[in-house]
Amino acid sequence: DAGVTQSPTHLIKTRGQHVTLRCSPISGHKSVSWYQQVLGQGPQFIFQYYEKEERGRGNFPDRFSARQFPNYSSELNVNALLLGDSALYLCASSLVRVAYGYTFGSGTRLTVV
Amino acid sequence: AQTVTQSQPEMSVQEAETVTLSCTYDTSESDYYLFWYKQPPSRQMILVIRQEAYKQQNATENRFSVNFQKAAKSFSLKISDSQLGDAAMYFCAFISNFGNEKLTFGTGTRLTIIP
């Protein structure tokens, strides 16, 4: 079975631009979450989706949005990029409940210049 | 709100020796889960071990074990017979069994294995 796959692996954007990050969960996993990991820190929760509905949102501005598709894949969108949005964006998937922990992808490294 | 604290930014251990990484957390809830994740340079977060708060028995996974002290809100990770492949960032994480399924992470401990 393939793990959690994220694309692209790296990208560079200019301030003010928009970016879309993509995530495919493990087959059978219906829950997808997004985390932002700034260099030197632990990941911070951005969104959680389950069965295409938003179940949780972290303390991030409205420039951040996400959605989950019928096949349970997900997109994270960030508008009006700021230098401070430079980070590793991690996607994680799980079965119904997270009691057994999330499985993470290898992330997308976003650099804003 | 829950918080997770890892007070050791860096640790090092000789190969084949034992090392303990510390983690404390703060919560008013009684039903939750605790995890240790490993993040090697490949960036992927790998689940090392999990602990259910309502279980008193400490979790063990091969060379990895935890010391879970619920009253003290402490959750340390012991790595026995350290191997070169154990070198990574280690993150302690908390998740409540209620509300949104959000993992709260600590700031991490960088573990170096000395050959």
PDB file of N, CA and C in Angstrom, chain B residues 34-36 48-52 55-68 75-78:
ATOM      1  N   LEU B  34      -1.206   9.928  23.988  1.00  0.00           N
ATOM      2  CA  LEU B  34       0.107  10.558  23.860  1.00  0.00           C
ATOM      3  C   LEU B  34       0.935   9.758  22.865  1.00  0.00           C
ATOM      4  N   PHE B  35       1.769  10.451  22.119  1.00  0.00           N
ATOM      5  CA  PHE B  35       2.565   9.813  21.073  1.00  0.00           C
ATOM      6  C   PHE B  35       3.987  10.366  21.099  1.00  0.00           C
ATOM      7  N   TRP B  36       4.881   9.526  20.630  1.00  0.00           N
ATOM      8  CA  TRP B  36       6.216   9.978  20.250  1.00  0.00           C
ATOM      9  C   TRP B  36       6.368   9.732  18.754  1.00  0.00           C
ATOM     10  N   VAL B  48       6.408   6.379  16.593  1.00  0.00           N
ATOM     11  CA  VAL B  48       7.301   5.477  17.326  1.00  0.00           C
ATOM     12  C   VAL B  48       6.515   4.658  18.343  1.00  0.00           C
ATOM     13  N   ILE B  49       5.672   5.333  19.116  1.00  0.00           N
ATOM     14  CA  ILE B  49       4.972   4.656  20.199  1.00  0.00           C
ATOM     15  C   ILE B  49       3.787   5.500  20.642  1.00  0.00           C
ATOM     16  N   ARG B  50       2.740   4.842  21.140  1.00  0.00           N
ATOM     17  CA  ARG B  50       1.551   5.549  21.604  1.00  0.00           C
ATOM     18  C   ARG B  50       1.163   5.044  22.985  1.00  0.00           C
ATOM     19  N   GLN B  51       0.497   5.911  23.737  1.00  0.00           N
ATOM     20  CA  GLN B  51       0.057   5.565  25.090  1.00  0.00           C
ATOM     21  C   GLN B  51      -1.366   6.071  25.277  1.00  0.00           C
ATOM     22  N   GLU B  52      -2.227   5.200  25.790  1.00  0.00           N
ATOM     23  CA  GLU B  52      -3.585   5.607  26.113  1.00  0.00           C
ATOM     24  C   GLU B  52      -3.625   6.060  27.563  1.00  0.00           C
ATOM     25  N   LYS B  55      -4.796   3.782  30.416  1.00  0.00           N
ATOM     26  CA  LYS B  55      -4.053   2.558  30.693  1.00  0.00           C
ATOM     27  C   LYS B  55      -2.855   2.889  31.574  1.00  0.00           C
ATOM     28  N   GLN B  56      -2.750   2.216  32.685  1.00  0.00           N
ATOM     29  CA  GLN B  56      -1.640   2.477  33.584  1.00  0.00           C
ATOM     30  C   GLN B  56      -0.345   1.842  33.099  1.00  0.00           C
ATOM     31  N   GLN B  57      -0.464   0.759  32.359  1.00  0.00           N
ATOM     32  CA  GLN B  57       0.731   0.058  31.901  1.00  0.00           C
ATOM     33  C   GLN B  57       1.458   0.889  30.863  1.00  0.00           C
ATOM     34  N   ASN B  58       2.769   0.998  31.022  1.00  0.00           N
ATOM     35  CA  ASN B  58       3.577   1.753  30.075  1.00  0.00           C
ATOM     36  C   ASN B  58       3.714   0.997  28.756  1.00  0.00           C
ATOM     37  N   ALA B  59       3.577   1.740  27.643  1.00  0.00           N
ATOM     38  CA  ALA B  59       3.694   1.118  26.330  1.00  0.00           C
ATOM     39  C   ALA B  59       5.139   0.758  26.002  1.00  0.00           C
ATOM     40  N   THR B  60       5.294  -0.304  25.230  1.00  0.00           N
ATOM     41  CA  THR B  60       6.618  -0.761  24.792  1.00  0.00           C
ATOM     42  C   THR B  60       6.524  -1.206  23.347  1.00  0.00           C
ATOM     43  N   GLU B  61       7.518  -0.802  22.560  1.00  0.00           N
ATOM     44  CA  GLU B  61       7.635  -1.241  21.174  1.00  0.00           C
ATOM     45  C   GLU B  61       9.105  -1.548  20.906  1.00  0.00           C
ATOM     46  N   ASN B  62       9.431  -2.830  21.018  1.00  0.00           N
ATOM     47  CA  ASN B  62      10.805  -3.278  20.781  1.00  0.00           C
ATOM     48  C   ASN B  62      11.772  -2.498  21.684  1.00  0.00           C
ATOM     49  N   ARG B  63      12.693  -1.709  21.116  1.00  0.00           N
ATOM     50  CA  ARG B  63      13.687  -0.999  21.920  1.00  0.00           C
ATOM     51  C   ARG B  63      13.153   0.286  22.534  1.00  0.00           C
ATOM     52  N   PHE B  64      11.923   0.638  22.204  1.00  0.00           N
ATOM     53  CA  PHE B  64      11.340   1.898  22.666  1.00  0.00           C
ATOM     54  C   PHE B  64      10.313   1.623  23.760  1.00  0.00           C
ATOM     55  N   SER B  65      10.400   2.381  24.826  1.00  0.00           N
ATOM     56  CA  SER B  65       9.417   2.264  25.900  1.00  0.00           C
ATOM     57  C   SER B  65       9.154   3.651  26.475  1.00  0.00           C
ATOM     58  N   VAL B  66       8.023   3.783  27.159  1.00  0.00           N
ATOM     59  CA  VAL B  66       7.694   5.067  27.761  1.00  0.00           C
ATOM     60  C   VAL B  66       7.537   4.910  29.264  1.00  0.00           C
ATOM     61  N   ASN B  67       7.729   6.032  29.949  1.00  0.00           N
ATOM     62  CA  ASN B  67       7.411   6.133  31.367  1.00  0.00           C
ATOM     63  C   ASN B  67       6.304   7.170  31.477  1.00  0.00           C
ATOM     64  N   PHE B  68       5.077   6.685  31.642  1.00  0.00           N
ATOM     65  CA  PHE B  68       3.905   7.546  31.666  1.00  0.00           C
ATOM     66  C   PHE B  68       3.491   7.771  33.111  1.00  0.00           C
ATOM     67  N   PHE B  75       5.668  12.187  30.270  1.00  0.00           N
ATOM     68  CA  PHE B  75       5.623  11.114  29.265  1.00  0.00           C
ATOM     69  C   PHE B  75       6.993  11.024  28.607  1.00  0.00           C
ATOM     70  N   SER B  76       7.912  10.307  29.213  1.00  0.00           N
ATOM     71  CA  SER B  76       9.266  10.239  28.687  1.00  0.00           C
ATOM     72  C   SER B  76       9.447   9.005  27.813  1.00  0.00           C
ATOM     73  N   LEU B  77      10.375   9.102  26.876  1.00  0.00           N
ATOM     74  CA  LEU B  77      10.684   8.025  25.932  1.00  0.00           C
ATOM     75  C   LEU B  77      12.071   7.489  26.221  1.00  0.00           C
ATOM     76  N   LYS B  78      12.168   6.169  26.399  1.00  0.00           N
ATOM     77  CA  LYS B  78      13.455   5.532  26.604  1.00  0.00           C
ATOM     78  C   LYS B  78      13.793   4.711  25.371  1.00  0.00           C
TER      79      LYS B  78
END
